Structure formats: structure tokens, C-alpha cells
Short mmCIF file of C-alpha atoms in Angstrom, two decimals:
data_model
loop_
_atom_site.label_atom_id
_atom_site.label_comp_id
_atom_site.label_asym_id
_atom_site.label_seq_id
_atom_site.Cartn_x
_atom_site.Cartn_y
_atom_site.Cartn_z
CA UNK A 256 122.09 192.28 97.71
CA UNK A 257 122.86 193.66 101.09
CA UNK A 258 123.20 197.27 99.34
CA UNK A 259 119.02 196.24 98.34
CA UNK A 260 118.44 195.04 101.88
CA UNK A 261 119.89 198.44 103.40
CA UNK A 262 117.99 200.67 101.42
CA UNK A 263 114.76 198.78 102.11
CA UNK A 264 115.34 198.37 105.91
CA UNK A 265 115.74 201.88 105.64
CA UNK A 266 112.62 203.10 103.49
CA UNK A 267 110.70 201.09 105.60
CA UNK A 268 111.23 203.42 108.11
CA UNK A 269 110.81 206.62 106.47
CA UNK A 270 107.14 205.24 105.95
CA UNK A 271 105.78 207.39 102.83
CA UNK A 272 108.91 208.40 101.50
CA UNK A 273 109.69 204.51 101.57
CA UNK A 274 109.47 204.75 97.21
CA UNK A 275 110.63 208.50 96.69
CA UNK A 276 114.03 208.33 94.98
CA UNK A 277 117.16 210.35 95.44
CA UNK A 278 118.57 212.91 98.17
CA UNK A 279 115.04 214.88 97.63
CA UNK A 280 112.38 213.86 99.75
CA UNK A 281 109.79 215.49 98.24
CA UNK A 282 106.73 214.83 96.74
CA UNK A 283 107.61 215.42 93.28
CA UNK A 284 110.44 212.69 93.59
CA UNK A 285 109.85 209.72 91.78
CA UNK A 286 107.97 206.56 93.39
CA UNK A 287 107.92 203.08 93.43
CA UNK A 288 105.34 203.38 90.43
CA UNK A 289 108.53 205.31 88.71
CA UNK A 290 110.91 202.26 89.53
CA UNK A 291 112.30 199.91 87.23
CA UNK A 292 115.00 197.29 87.70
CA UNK A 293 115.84 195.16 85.20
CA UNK A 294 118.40 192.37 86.01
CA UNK A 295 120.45 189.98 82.79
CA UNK A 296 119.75 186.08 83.22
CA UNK A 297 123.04 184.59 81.63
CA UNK A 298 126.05 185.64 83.98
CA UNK A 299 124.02 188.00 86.40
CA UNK A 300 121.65 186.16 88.04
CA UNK A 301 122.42 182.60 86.67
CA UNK A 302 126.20 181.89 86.19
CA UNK A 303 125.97 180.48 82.19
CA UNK A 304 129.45 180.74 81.04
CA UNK A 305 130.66 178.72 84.23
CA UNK A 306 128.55 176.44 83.49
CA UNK A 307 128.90 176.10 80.22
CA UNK A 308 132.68 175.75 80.71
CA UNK A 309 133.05 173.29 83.94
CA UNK A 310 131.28 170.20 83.35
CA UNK A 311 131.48 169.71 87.02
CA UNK A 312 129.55 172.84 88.19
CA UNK A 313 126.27 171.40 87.16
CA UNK A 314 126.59 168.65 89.04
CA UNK A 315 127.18 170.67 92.65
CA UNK A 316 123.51 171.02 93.40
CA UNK A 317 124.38 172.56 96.58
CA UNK A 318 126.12 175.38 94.99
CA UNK A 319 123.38 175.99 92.51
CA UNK A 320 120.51 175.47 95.66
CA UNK A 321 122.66 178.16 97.09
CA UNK A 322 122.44 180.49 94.54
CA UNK A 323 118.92 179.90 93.44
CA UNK A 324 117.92 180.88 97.39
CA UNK A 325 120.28 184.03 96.99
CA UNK A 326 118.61 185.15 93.61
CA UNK A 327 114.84 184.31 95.17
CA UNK A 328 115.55 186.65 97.75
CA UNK A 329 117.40 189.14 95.38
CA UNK A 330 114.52 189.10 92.97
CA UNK A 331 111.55 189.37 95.77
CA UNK A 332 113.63 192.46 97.45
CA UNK A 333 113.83 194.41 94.15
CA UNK A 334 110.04 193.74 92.99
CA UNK A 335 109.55 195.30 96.66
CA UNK A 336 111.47 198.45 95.76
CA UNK A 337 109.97 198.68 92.18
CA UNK A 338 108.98 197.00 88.93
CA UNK A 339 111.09 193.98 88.57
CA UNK A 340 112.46 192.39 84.95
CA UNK A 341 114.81 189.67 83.63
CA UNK A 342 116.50 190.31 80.17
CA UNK A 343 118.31 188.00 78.02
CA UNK A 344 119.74 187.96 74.73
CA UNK A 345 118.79 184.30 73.91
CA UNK A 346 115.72 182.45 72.57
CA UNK A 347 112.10 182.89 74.46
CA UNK A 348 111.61 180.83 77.04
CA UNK A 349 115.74 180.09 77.78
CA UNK A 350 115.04 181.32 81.74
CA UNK A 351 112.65 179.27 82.08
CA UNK A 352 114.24 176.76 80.74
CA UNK A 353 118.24 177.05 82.25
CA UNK A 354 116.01 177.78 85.36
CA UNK A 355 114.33 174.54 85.27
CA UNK A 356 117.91 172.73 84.81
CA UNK A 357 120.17 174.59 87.26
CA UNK A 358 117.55 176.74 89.18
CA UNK A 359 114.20 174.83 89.28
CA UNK A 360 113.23 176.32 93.13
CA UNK A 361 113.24 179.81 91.31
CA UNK A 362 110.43 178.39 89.02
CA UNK A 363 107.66 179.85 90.98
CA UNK A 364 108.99 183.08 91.43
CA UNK A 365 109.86 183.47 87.63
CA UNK A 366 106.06 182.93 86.47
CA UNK A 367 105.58 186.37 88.63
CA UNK A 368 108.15 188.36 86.72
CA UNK A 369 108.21 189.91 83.07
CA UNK A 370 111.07 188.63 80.88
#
């Protein structure tokens, strides 16, 4: 996440060139059109097999607050650097749903990104 913040801090100062990818600057470098980050739900952005295995680590709501603020801001930085996406393996609507459980804050933000 700070590795995200860096690189926008410092795009936002190279105005233009803020999107333009790689060591070349120039205009035939790709742009933020051109970007695409795709992030995994289970065990990337939410922590399913911990809580799957600990009992307990449902139940520490300020743990899980604390993640869902550092995944908000993780998610909100990449769909500023490019196309943003969640993947998962399981069954349609699961985000949504282990969201609503563990991560219900991130609610919001999830109705604005593809998955």
C-alpha cells in the first residue's frame, strides 16, 4: 500500500505523464485507460483462512475495522491509478457477502467495483 501511495504522490506530480507506465515517458506508453489491477478477495484483501481457522478472529471487530479502513483506502488508491477488480474463486455474490460479515464499512465501496 505505501509502494501505491508512492507512485501516486509521485505521478501526481509529473502531471500528464501521471498514467504513462514504465521507465518511458512517452506518449506511446500505456495510460491509465491501459491499466488494470485486479486484486483476490479470500486471503488478499480479506483474511478467509484465518478466519475460517480461529474462531476468535471474528469476534475482534477492531482488527477487522482495521483492516476494512486499510483495504478502502487500498482499493480507492488503485481505481485512481487504473481499472480496479476483485476476483474470487467462490460462488457469486461471496464478497459481498464475507464483506457484509467481517467487512460491512467496505460495502459501499464494493458496489463501485467489478467482481
Amino acid at each position: 500500500l505505501n509502494a501505491l501511495r508512492v507512485k501516486a504522490r509521485d505521478s501526481s506530480t509529473q502531471g500528464s505523464a501521471r498514467c504513462n507506465a514504465g521507465p518511458d515517458q512517452s506518449s506511446s506508453a500505456p495510460s491509465c485507460s491501459h491499466t488494470l489491477i485486479i486484486f483476490d478477495w479470500d486471503d488478499t484483501l480479506l483474511c478467509s483462512s484465518a478466519l475460517s481457522e480461529d474462531p476468535t478472529a471474528s469476534t475482534d471487530r477492531g482488527g477487522l475495522a482495521a483492516l476494512g479502513t486499510e483495504v478502502q483506502s487500498l482499493l480507492q488508491l488503485s481505481a485512481s491509478l487504473g481499472a480496479t477488480a476483485i476476483v474470487t474463486n467462490s460462488c457469486r455474490g461471496w464478497v459481498q457477502s464475507s464483506a457484509a460479515t467481517f467487512l460491512p464499512a467496505l460495502l459501499p465501496l464494493l458496489e463501485r467495483v467489478p467482481i
